[in-house]
mmCIF file of C-alpha atoms in Angstrom:
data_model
loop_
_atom_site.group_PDB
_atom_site.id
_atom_site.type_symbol
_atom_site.label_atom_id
_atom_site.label_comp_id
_atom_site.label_asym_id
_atom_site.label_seq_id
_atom_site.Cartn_x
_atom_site.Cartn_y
_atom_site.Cartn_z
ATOM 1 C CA UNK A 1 -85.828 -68.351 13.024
ATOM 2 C CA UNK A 2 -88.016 -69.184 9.711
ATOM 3 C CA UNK A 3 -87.687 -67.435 6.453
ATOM 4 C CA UNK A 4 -90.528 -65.648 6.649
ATOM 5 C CA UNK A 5 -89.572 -63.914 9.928
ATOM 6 C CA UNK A 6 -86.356 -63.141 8.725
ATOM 7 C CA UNK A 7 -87.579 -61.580 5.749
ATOM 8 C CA UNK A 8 -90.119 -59.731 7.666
ATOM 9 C CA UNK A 9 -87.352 -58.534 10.313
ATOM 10 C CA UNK A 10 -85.393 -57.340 7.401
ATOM 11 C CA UNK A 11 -87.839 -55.300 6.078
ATOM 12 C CA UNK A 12 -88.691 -53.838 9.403
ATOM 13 C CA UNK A 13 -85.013 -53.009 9.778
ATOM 14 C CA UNK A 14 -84.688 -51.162 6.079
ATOM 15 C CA UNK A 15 -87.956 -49.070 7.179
ATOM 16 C CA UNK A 16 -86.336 -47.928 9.812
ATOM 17 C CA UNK A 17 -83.123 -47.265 8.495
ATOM 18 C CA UNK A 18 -84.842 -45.186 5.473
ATOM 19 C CA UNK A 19 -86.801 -43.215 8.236
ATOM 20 C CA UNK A 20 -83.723 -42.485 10.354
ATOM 21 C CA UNK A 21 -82.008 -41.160 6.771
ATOM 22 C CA UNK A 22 -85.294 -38.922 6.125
ATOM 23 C CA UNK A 23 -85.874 -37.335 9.560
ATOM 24 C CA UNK A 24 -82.712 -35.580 9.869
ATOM 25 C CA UNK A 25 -83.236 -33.678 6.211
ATOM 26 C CA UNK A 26 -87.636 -32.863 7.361
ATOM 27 C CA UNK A 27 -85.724 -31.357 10.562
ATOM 28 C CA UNK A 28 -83.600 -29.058 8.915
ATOM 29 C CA UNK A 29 -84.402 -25.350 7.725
ATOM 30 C CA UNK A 30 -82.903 -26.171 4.700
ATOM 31 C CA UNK A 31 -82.521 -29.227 2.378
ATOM 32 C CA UNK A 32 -79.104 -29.516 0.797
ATOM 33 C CA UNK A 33 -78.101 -29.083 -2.738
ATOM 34 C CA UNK A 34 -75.628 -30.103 -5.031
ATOM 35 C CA UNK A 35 -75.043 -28.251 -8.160
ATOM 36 C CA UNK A 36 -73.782 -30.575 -10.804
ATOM 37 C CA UNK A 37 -71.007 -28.317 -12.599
ATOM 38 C CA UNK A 38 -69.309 -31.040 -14.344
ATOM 39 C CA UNK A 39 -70.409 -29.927 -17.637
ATOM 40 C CA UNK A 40 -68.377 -26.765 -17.924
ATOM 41 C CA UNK A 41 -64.729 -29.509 -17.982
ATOM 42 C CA UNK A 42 -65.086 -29.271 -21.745
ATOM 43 C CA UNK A 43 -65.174 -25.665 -22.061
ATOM 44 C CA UNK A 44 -62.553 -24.890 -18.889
ATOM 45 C CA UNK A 45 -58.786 -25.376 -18.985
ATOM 46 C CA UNK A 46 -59.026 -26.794 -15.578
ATOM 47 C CA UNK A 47 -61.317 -28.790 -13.407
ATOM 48 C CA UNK A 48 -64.835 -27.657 -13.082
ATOM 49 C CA UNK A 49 -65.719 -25.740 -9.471
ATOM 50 C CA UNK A 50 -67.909 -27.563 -7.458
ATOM 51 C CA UNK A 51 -71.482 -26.134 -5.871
ATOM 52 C CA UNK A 52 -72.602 -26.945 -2.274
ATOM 53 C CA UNK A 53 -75.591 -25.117 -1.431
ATOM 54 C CA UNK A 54 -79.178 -26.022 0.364
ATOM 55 C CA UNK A 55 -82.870 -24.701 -0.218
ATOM 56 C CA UNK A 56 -84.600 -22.846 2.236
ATOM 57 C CA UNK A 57 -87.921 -24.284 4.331
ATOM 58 C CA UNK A 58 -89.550 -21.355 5.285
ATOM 59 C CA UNK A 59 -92.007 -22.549 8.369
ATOM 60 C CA UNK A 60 -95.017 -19.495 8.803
ATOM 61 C CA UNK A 61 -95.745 -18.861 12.485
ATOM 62 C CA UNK A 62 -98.596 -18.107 14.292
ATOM 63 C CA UNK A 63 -100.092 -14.528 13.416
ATOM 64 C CA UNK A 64 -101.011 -11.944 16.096
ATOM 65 C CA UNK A 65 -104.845 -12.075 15.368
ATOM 66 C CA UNK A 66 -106.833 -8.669 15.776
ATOM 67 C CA UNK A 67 -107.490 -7.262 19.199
ATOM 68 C CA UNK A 68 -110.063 -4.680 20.208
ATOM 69 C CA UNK A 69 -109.350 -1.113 21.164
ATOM 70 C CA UNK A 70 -111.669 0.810 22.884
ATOM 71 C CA UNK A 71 -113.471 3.423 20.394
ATOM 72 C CA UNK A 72 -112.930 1.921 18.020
ATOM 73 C CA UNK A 73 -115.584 0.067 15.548
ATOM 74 C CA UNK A 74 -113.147 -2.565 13.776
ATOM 75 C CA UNK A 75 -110.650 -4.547 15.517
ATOM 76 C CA UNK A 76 -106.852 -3.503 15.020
ATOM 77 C CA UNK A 77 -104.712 -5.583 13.141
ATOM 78 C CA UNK A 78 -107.739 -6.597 10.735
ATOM 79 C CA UNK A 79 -105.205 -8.669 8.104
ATOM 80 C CA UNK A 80 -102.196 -9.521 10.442
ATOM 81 C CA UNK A 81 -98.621 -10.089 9.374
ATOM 82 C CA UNK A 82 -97.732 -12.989 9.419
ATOM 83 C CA UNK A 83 -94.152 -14.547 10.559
ATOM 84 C CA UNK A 84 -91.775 -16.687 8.767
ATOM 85 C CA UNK A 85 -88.959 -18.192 9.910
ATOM 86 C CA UNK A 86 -86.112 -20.139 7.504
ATOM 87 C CA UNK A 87 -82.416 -20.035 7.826
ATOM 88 C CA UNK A 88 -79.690 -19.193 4.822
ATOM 89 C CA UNK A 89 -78.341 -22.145 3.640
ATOM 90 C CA UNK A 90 -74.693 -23.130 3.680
ATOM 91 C CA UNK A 91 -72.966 -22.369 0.789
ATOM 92 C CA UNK A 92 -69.538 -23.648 -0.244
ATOM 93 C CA UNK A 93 -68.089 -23.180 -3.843
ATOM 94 C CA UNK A 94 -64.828 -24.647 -4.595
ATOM 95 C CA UNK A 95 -62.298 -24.361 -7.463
ATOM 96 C CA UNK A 96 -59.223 -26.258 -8.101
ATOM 97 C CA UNK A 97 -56.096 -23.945 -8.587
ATOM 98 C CA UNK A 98 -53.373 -25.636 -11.069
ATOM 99 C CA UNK A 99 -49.846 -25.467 -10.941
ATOM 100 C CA UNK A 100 -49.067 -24.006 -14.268
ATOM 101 C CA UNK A 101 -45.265 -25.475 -14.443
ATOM 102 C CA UNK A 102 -46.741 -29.017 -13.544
ATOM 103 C CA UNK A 103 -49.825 -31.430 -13.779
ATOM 104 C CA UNK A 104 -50.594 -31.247 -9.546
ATOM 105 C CA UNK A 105 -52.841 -28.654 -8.413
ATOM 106 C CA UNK A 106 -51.297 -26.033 -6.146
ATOM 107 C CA UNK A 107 -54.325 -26.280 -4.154
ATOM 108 C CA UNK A 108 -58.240 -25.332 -3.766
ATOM 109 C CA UNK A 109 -59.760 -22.043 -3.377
ATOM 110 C CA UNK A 110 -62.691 -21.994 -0.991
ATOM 111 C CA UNK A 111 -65.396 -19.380 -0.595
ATOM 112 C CA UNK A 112 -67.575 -19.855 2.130
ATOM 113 C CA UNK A 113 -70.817 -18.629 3.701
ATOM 114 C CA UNK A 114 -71.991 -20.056 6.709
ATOM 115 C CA UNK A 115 -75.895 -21.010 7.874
ATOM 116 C CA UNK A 116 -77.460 -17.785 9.231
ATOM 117 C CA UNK A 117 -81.278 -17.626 10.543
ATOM 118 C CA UNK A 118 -83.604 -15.846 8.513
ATOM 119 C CA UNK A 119 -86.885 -14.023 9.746
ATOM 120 C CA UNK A 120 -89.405 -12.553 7.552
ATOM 121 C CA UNK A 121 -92.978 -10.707 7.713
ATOM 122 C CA UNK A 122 -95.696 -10.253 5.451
ATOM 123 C CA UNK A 123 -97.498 -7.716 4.525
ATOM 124 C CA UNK A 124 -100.888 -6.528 6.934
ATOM 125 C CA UNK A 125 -103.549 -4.165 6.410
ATOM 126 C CA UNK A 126 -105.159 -1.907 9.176
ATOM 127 C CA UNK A 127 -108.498 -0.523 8.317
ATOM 128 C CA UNK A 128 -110.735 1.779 9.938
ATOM 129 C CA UNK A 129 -114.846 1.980 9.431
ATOM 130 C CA UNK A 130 -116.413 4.988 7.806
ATOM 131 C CA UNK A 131 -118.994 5.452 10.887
ATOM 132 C CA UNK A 132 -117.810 5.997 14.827
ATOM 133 C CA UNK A 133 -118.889 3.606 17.413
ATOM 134 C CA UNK A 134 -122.844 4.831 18.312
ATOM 135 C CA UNK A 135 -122.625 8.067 21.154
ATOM 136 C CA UNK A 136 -124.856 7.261 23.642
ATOM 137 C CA UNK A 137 -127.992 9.895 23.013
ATOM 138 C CA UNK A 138 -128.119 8.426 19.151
ATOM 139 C CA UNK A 139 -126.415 7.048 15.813
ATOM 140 C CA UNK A 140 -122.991 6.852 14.782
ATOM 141 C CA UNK A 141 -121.310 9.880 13.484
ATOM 142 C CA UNK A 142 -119.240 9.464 9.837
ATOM 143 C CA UNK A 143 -115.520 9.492 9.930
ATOM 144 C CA UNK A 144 -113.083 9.865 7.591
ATOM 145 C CA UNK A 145 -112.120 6.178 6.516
ATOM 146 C CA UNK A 146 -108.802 4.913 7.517
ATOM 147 C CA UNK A 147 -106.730 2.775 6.103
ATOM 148 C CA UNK A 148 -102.986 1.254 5.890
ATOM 149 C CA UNK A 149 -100.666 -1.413 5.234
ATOM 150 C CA UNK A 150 -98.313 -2.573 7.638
ATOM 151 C CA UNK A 151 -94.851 -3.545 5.171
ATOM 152 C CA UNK A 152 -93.187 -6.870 4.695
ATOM 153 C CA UNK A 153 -89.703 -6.543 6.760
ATOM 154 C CA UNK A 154 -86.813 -9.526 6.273
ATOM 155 C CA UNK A 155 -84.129 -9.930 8.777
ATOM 156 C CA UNK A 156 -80.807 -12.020 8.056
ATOM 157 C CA UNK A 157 -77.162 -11.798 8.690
ATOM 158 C CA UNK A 158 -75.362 -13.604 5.886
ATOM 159 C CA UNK A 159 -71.252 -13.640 6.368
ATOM 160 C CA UNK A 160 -69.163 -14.993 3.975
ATOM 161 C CA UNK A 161 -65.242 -16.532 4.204
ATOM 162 C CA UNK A 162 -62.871 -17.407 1.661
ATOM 163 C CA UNK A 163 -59.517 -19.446 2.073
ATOM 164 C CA UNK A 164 -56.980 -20.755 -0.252
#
């Protein structure tokens, strides 16, 4: 095997390995996060806690677009809401515990909250027209415009855990 196709085989084989170490974090509903901390061991007596946390990646959904009803002149669900799903990260946050009678740490305490889905809505508007739909014998009669906005609703279940 030449230089050349070495070289190219090589770089063949880092692409892939950089695209096998970037799919996994594009797949996830979060990207993970590591909150440097390590400023606060001047100021603190003891080591500095450390951060573990992600980012969310909220992904929209597909809308339910408006449908007719009969009698009615406009379509309902004119602006529709429109899904989001994203998850809570994982969050860890540790802190070392010293031993005050000696240098060795008694141990670590944990507090923990888990990955949890997330599912959110936003906002939609249903409007109604000013006229009816035409009556048969002639025009439209006017109506009373109506109008309203269907609210944003967000649905988790976070949980936390601590441990010593």
């Amino acid at each position: 095997m030449g230089i050349t196709s070495r070289a190219g085989l090589a770089s063949v084989m880092a692409c892939m390995a950089t695209a096998a170490a970037v799919a996994p974090v594009v797949a996830a509903p979060t990207v993970p996060v590591t909150v440097p901390l390590y400023g606060l061991n001047a100021v603190l007596p003891f080591d500095a806690p450390t951060l573990d946390s992600g980012v969310p990646l909220p992904i929209p959904g597909a809308p339910k677009g408006p449908r007719y009803v009969k009698g009615n002149l406009l379509p309902k669900n004119m602006v529709p809401t429109i899904p989001v799903d994203s998850a809570l990260p994982a969050t860890e946050i540790g802190a070392p515990l010293p031993n005050p009678l000696s240098p060795d740490l008694i141990g670590t305490a944990r507090l923990a909250s888990p990955s949890s889905p997330l599912h959110a809505t936003t906002p939609g508007a249903e409007i109604g027209a000013p006229i009816s739909r035409p009556r048969s014998p002639g025009l439209p009669s006017l109506v009373m415009p109506e109008a309203g906005l269907a609210a944003p609703a967000l649905q988790g279940d976070p949980a936390a855990i601590a441990s010593l």
